[in-house]
Coordinates of C-alpha atoms and ligand atoms in Angstrom, one line a residue:
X6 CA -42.6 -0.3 -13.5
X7 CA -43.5 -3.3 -15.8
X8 CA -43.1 -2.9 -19.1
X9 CA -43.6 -4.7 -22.3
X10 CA -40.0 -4.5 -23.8
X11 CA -39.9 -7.7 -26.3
X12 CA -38.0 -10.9 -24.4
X13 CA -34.6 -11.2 -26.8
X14 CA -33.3 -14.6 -27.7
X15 CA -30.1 -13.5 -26.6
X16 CA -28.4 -11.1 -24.4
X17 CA -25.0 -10.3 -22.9
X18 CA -25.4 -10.7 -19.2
X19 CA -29.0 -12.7 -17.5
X20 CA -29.7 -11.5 -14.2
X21 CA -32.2 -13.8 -12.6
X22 CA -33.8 -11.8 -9.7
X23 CA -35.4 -8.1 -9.7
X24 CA -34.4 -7.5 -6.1
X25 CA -31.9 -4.3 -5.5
X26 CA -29.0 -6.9 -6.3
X27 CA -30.6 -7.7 -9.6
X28 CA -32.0 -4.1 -10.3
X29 CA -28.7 -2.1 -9.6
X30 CA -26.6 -4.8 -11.5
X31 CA -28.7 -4.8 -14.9
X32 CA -28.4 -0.3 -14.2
X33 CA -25.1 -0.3 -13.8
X34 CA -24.1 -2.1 -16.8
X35 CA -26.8 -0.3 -18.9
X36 CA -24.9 2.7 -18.0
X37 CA -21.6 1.1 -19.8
X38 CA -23.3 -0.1 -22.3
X39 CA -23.9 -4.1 -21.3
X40 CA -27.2 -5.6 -22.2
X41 CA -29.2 -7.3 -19.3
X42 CA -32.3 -9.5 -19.3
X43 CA -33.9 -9.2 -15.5
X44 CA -36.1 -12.8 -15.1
X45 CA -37.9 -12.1 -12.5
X46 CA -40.3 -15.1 -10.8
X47 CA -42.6 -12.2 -8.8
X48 CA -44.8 -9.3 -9.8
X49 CA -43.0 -6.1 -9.6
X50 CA -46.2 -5.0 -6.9
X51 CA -45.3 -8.0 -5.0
X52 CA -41.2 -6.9 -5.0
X53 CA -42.3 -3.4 -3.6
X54 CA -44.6 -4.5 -1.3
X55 CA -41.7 -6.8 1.0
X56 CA -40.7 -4.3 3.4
X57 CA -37.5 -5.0 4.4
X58 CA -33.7 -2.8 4.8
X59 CA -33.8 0.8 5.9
X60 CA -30.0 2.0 6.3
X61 CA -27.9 2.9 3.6
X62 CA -24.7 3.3 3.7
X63 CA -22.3 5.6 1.9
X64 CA -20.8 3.3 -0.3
X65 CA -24.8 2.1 -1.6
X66 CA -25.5 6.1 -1.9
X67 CA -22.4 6.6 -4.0
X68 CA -23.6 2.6 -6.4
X69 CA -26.7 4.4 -6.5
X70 CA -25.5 7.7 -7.8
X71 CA -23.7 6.1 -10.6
X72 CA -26.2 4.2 -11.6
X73 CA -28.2 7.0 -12.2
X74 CA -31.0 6.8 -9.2
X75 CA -29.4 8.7 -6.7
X76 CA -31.6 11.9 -7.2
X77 CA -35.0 11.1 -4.5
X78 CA -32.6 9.3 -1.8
X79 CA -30.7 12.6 -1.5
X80 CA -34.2 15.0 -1.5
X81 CA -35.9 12.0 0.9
X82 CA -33.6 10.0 2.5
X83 CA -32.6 10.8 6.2
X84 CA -28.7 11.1 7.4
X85 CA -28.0 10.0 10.3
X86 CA -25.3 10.7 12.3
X87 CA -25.7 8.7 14.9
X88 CA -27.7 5.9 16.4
X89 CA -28.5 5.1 20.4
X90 CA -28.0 2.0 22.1
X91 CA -30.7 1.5 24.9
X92 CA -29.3 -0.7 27.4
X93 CA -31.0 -2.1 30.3
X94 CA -33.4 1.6 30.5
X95 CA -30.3 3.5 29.5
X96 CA -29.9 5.8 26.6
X97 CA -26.2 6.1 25.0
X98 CA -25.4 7.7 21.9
X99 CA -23.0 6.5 19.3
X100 CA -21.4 9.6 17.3
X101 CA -20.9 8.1 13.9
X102 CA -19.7 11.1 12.4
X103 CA -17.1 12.1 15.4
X104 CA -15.9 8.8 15.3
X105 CA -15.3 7.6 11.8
X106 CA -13.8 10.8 10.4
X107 CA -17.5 12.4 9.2
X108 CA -19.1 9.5 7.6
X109 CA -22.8 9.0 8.1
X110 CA -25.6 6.7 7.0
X111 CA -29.1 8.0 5.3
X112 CA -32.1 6.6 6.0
X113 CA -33.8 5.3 3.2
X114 CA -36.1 2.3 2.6
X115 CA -35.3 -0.5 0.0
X116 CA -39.0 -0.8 -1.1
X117 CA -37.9 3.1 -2.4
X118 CA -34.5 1.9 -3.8
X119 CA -35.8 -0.4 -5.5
X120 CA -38.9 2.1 -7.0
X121 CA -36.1 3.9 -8.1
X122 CA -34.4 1.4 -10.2
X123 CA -37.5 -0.2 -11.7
X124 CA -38.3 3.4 -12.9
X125 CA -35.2 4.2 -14.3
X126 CA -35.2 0.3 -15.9
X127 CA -38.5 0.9 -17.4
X128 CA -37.3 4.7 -18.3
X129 CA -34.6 3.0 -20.1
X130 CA -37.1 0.4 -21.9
X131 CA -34.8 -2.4 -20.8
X132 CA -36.0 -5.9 -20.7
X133 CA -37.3 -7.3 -17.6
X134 CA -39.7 -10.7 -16.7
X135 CA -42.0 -10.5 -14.2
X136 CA -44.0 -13.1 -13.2
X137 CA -41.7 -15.9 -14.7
X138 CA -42.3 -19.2 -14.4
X139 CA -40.2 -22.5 -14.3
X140 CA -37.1 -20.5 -14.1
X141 CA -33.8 -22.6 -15.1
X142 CA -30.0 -21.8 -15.6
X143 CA -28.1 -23.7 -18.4
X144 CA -24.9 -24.3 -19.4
X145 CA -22.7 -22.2 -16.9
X146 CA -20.0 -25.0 -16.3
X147 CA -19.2 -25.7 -20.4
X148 CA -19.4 -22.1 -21.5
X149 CA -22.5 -21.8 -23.9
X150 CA -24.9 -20.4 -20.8
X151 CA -29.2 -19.7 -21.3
X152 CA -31.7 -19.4 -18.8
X153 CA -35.2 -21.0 -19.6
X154 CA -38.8 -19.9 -18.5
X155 CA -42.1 -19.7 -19.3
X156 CA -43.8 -16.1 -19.6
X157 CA -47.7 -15.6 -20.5
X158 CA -47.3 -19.6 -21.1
X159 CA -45.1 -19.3 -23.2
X160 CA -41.5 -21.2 -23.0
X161 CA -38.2 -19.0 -23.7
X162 CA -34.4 -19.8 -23.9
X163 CA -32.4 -16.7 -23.9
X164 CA -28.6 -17.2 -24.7
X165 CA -25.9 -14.7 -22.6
X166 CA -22.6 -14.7 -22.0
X167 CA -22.7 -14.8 -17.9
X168 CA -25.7 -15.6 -15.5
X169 CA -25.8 -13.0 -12.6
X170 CA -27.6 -14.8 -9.8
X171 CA -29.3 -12.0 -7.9
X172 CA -32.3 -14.4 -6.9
X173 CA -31.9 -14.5 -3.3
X174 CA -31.7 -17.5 -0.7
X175 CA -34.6 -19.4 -2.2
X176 CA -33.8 -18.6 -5.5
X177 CA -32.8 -21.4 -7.8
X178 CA -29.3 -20.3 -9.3
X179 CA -26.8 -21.5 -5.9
X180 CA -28.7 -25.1 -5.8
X181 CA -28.0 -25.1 -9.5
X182 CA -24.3 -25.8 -8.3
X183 CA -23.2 -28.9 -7.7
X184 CA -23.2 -29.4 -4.0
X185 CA -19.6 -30.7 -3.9
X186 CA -18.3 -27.5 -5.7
X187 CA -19.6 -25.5 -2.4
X188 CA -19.0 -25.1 0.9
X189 CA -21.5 -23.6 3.0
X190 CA -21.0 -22.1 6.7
X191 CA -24.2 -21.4 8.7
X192 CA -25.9 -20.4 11.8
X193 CA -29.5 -20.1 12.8
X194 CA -30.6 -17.9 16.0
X195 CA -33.3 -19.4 18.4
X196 CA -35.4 -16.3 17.8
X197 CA -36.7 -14.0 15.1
X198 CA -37.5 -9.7 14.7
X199 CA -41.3 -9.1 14.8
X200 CA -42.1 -6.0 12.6
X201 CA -44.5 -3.6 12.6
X202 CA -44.6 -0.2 10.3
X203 CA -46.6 2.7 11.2
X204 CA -48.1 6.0 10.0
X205 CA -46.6 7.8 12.8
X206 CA -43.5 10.3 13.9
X207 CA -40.5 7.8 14.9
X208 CA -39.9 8.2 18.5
X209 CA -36.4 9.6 18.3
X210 CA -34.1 11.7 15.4
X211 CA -32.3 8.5 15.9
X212 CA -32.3 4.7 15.9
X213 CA -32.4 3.2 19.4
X214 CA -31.2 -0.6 19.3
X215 CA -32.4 -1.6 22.5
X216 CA -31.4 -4.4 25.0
X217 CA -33.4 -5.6 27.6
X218 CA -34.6 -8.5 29.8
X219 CA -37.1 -9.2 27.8
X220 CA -35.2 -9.3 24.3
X221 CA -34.3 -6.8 21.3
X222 CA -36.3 -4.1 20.1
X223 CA -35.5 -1.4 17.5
X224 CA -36.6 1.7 16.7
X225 CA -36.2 2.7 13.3
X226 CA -38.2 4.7 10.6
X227 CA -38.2 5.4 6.7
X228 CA -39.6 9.1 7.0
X229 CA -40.9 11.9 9.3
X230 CA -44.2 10.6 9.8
X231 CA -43.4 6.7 9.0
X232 CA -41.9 4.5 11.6
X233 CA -40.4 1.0 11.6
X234 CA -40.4 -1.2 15.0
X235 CA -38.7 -4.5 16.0
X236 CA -39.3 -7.4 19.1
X237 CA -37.4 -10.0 19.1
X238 CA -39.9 -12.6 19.7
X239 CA -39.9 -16.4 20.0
X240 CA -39.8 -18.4 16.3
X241 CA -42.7 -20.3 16.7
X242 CA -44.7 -16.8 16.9
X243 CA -47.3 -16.5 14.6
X244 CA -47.8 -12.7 13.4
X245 CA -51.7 -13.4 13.7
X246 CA -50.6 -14.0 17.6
X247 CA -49.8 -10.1 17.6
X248 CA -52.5 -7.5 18.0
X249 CA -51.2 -4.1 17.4
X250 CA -52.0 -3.8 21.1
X251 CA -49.8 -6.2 22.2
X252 CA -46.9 -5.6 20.3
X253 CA -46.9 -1.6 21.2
X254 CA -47.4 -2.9 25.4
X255 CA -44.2 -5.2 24.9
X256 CA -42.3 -2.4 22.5
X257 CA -43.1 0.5 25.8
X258 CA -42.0 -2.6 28.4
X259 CA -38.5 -2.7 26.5
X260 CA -37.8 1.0 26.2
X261 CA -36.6 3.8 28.2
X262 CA -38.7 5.4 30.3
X263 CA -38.3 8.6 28.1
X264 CA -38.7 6.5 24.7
X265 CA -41.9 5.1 26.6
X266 CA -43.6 8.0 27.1
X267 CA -42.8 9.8 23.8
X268 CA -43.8 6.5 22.0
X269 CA -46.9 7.8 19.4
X270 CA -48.8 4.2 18.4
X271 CA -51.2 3.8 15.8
X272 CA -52.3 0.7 13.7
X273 CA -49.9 -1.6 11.7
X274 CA -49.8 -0.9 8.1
X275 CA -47.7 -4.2 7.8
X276 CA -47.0 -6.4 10.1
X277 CA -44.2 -9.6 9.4
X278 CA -42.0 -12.5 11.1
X279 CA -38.1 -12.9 9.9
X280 CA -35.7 -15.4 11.3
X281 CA -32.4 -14.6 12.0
X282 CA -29.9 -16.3 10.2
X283 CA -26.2 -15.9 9.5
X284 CA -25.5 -17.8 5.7
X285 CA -22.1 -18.0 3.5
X286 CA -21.6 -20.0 0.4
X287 CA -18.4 -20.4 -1.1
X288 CA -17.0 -19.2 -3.7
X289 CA -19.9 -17.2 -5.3
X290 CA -19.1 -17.8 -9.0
X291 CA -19.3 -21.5 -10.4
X292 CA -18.3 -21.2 -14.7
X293 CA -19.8 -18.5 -16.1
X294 CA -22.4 -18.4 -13.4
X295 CA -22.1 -15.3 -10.5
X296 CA -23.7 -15.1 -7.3
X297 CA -24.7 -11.6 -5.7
X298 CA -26.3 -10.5 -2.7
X299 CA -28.8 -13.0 -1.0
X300 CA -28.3 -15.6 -3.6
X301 CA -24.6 -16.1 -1.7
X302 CA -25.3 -15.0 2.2
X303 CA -27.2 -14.1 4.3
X304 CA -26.6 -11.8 7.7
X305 CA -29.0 -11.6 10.5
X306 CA -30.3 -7.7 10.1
X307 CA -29.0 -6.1 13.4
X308 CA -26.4 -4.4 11.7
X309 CA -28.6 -3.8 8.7
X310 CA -25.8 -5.2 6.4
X311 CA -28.3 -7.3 4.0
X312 CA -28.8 -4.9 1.1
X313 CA -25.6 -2.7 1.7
X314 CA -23.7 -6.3 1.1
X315 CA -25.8 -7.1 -2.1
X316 CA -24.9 -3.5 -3.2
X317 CA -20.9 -4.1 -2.5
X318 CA -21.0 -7.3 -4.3
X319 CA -22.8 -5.7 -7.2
X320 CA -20.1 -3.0 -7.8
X321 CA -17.6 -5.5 -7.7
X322 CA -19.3 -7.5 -10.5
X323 CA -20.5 -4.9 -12.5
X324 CA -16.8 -3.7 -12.8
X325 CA -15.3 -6.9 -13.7
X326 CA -17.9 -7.1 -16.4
X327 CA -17.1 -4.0 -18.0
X328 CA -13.8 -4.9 -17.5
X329 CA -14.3 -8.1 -19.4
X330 CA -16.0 -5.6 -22.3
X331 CA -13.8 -3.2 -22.2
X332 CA -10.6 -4.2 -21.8
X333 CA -10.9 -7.6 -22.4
X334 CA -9.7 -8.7 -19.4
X335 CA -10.9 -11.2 -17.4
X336 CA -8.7 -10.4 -14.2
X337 CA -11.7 -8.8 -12.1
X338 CA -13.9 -11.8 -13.0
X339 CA -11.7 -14.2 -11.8
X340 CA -11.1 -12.2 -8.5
X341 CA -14.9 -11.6 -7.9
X342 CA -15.4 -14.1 -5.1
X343 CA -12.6 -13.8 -3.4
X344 CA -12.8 -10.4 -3.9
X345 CA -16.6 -10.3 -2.6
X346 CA -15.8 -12.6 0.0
X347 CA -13.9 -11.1 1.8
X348 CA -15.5 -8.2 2.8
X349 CA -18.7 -10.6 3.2
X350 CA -17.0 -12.1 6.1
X351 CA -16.3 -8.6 8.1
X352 CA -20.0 -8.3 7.7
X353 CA -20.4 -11.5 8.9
X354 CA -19.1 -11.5 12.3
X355 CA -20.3 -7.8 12.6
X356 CA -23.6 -8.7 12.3
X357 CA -22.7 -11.8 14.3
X358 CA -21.0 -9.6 17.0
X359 CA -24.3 -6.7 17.2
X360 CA -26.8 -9.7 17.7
X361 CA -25.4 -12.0 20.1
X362 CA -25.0 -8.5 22.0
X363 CA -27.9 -7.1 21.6
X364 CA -30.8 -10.1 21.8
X365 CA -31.7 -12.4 25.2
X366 CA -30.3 -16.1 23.8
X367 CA -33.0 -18.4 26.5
X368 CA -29.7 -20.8 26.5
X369 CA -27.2 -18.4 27.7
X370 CA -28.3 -17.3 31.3
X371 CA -25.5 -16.9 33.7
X372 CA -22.4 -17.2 31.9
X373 CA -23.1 -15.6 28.2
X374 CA -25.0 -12.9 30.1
X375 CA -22.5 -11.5 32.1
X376 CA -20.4 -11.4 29.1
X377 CA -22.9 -9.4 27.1
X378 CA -23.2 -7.1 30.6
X379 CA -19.2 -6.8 30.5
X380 CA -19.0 -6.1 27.0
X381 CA -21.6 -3.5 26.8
X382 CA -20.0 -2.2 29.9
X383 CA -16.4 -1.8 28.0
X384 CA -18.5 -0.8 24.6
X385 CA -19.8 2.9 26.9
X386 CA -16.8 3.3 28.3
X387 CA -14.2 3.3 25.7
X388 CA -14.1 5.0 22.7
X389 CA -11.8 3.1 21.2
X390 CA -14.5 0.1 21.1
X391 CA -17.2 2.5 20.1
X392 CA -15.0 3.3 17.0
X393 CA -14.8 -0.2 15.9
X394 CA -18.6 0.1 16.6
X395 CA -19.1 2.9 14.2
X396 CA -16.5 2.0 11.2
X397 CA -18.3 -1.2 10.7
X398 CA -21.9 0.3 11.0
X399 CA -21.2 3.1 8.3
X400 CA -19.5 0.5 6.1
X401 CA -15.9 -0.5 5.9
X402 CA -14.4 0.9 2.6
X403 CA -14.6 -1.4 -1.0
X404 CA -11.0 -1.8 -1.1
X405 CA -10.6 -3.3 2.5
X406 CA -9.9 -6.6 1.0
X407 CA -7.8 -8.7 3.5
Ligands
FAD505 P1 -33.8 -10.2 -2.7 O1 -34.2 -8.9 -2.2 O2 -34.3 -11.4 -1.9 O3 -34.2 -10.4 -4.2 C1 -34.1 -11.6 -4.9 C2 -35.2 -11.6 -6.0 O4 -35.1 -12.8 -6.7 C3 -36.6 -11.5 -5.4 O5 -37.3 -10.5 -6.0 C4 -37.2 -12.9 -5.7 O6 -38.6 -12.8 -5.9 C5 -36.4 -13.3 -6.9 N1 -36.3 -14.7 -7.1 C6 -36.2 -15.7 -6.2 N2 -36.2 -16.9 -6.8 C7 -36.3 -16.7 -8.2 C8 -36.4 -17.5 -9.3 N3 -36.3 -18.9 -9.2 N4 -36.5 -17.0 -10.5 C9 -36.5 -15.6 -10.6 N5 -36.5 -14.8 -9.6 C10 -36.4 -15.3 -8.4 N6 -31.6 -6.2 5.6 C11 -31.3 -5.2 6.4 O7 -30.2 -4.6 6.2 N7 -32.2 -4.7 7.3 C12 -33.5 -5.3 7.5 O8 -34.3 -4.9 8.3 C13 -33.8 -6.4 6.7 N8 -35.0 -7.1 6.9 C14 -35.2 -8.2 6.1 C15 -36.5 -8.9 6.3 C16 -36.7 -10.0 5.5 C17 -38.0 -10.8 5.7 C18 -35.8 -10.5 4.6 C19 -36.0 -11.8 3.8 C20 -34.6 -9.8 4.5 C21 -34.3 -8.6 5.2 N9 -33.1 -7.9 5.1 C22 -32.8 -6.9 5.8 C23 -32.1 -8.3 4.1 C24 -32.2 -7.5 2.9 O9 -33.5 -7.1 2.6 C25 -31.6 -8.3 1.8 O10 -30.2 -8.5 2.1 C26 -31.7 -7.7 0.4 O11 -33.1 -7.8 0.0 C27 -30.8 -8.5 -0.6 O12 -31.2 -8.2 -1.9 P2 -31.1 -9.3 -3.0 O13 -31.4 -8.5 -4.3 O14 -29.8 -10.0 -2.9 O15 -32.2 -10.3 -2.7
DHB506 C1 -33.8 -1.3 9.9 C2 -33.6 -2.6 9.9 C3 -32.4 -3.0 10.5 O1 -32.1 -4.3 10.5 C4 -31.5 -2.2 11.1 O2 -30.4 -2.6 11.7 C5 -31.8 -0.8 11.0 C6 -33.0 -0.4 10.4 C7 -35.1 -0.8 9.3 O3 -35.9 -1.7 8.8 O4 -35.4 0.4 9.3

């Protein structure tokens, strides 16, 4: 947690942005030796309190064991080998373990991820920022890179040799770029996830991603006793519009009769709006400046890709860098973004694919609508499709680069 560690005046890589792309970068290279500075433009209270990813997948579990954090995930976290699609009042269950060869996903929250790796940070008594102010990159196009902020009112330049960009979608490291050195792809969905977490026993041992007439819902949790629930619901919603009431009504009208019933309510310990939004910018590095996680897309969460994408991109840039050290080569740097990107994209359109499945689109009666019907149809029918299902929600492997 924060931690007075003195603010150097220079440092080998700057990560601006203490969110688990941020955190696990600056862990991973402390483990091979790299100094970081983490600049970080929240408190770290305010970082844990944004309740967000649940699902980890393997390849996270193993980042998270090398960096050293993996140790209350494995006593706390929950594997899953499964998850349930509801459709239409329907239970069906998707064997993740049968169909990918015995790979699984744990259930674990990112708020607790990310506990993990301030602890171990401020363990380590590495340098981190919170509550910076003004934050600006430097120099990344001509080779002599700094960030500047101002901390306790006072103005700092720190010199590096690489800016990590870990600051998420509004950070300020991608609009540093000159806009005609990027190209950026983008869609925005005409509705957003309503969520509401609970003290209270998740309904099922499982996830149930639900489709009915009247929209999305999700059943998820982060423990035994604490649940997580989604409704789509219309963008111009207003949380405040929600009474815990009324969202737990609309949740039991979208569920299975079974699900219904066994449903155990209680009141909202947070309660929060997110639009849904597919994002890529290209090519996530620009000089001596690299983009991770957020900072470079952004996938809309039904396949809960988000953080497990920050984490992939992370590994990859943590290796070129200690490549770079080590070996001096610059090989893995240069092949970052292509590198990242394309596994970025599979996440993409599978994230893409499970939404415009899953959600009601008010534009797409008729036509669009039988084709969800069809495809769902196909999805319970064949497992072949419910393989392709399950690969992608466990996590295609790091080296599936083309
Ligand atoms: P972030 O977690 O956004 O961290 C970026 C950090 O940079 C933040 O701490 C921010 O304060 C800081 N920062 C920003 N600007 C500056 C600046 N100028 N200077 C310094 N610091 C700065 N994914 C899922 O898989 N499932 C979900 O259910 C899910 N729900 C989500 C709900 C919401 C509301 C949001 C926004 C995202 C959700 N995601 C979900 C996505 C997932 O949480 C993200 O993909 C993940 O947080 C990405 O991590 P990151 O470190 O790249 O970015
Ligand atoms: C959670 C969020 C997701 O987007 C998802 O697909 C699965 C779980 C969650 O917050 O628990």
């Amino acid at each position: 947690m924060p931690h007075s560690t003195p603010i150097p005046s220079r440092t080998q890589v700057a990560i601006i942005g203490a969110g688990p792309a941020g955190l696990l970068l600056g862990q991973l290279l402390h483990c091979a030796g790299i100094d970081t500075l983490i600049v970080e433009r929240q408190s770290a209270e305010h970082v844990l309190g944004r309740i967000r990813a649940g699902v980890i997948e393997q390849t996270t579990a193993d980042a998270l064991d090398r960096a050293g954090v993996g140790a209350r995930m494995h006593r706390e976290g929950l594997p899953h080998d499964g998850v349930e699609l509801c459709v239409d009042g329907q239970r069906h269950r998707i064997d993740l373990v049968g169909l990918t060869g015995g790979k699984r996903v744990v259930v674990y929250g990112q708020t607790e991820v990310t506990r993990d790796l301030m602890d171990a940070r401020a363990a380590a008594k590495l340098p981190t920022v919170y509550e910076a102010q003004e934050v600006s990159i430097h120099g990344f196009e001509s080779g002599k890179p700094f960030v500047r902020f101002r901390s306790n009112g006072e103005l700092h330049d720190v010199a590096c040799d690489f800016i990590a960009g870990c600051d998420g979608f509004h950070g300020v490291c991608r609009p540093s770029i000159p806009a005609s050195a990027l190209h950026t792809f983008e869609r925005v969905y005409p509705f957003g996830w309503l969520g509401v977490l609970v003290d209270a026993p998740p309904v099922s041992d499982e996830l149930i991603y639900v489709r009915s007439p009247r929209g999305f819902a999700l059943c998820s949790m982060r423990s035994r006793t604490r649940s997580r629930y989604y409704l789509q619901c219309p963008l111009n919603n207003k949380v405040e519009q929600w009474s815990d009431v009324a969202f737990w009504d609309e949740l039991r009208r979208r569920l299975d009769p079974q699900a219904a019933a066994d449903l155990v309510t209680g009141p909202s310990i947070e309660k929060s709006i997110a639009p849904l939004r597919s994002f890529v910018s290209e090519p996530m590095r620009f000089g001596k400046l690299f983009l991770a996680g957020d900072a470079a897309h952004i996938v809309p969460p039904t396949g809960a890709k988000g953080l497990n994408l920050a984490a992939s991109d992370v590994l990859l840039l943590a290796d070129a860098m200690i490549e770079h050290y080590d070996e001096h080569s610059d090989a893995g740097l240069d092949h970052y973004s292509a590198h990242a990107l394309a596994r970025v994209w599979k996440a993409e359109r599978f994230s893409w694919w499970l939404t415009s499945l899953m959600h009601n689109f008010p534009e797409n009666a008729g036509f669009g609508e039988r084709m969800q019907e069809a495809e769902l149809a196909y999805l319970m029918g064949s497992r072949a499709a419910q393989q392709v299902l399950a690969e992608n929600y466990v996590g295609l492997p790091m080296d599936a680069r083309r």
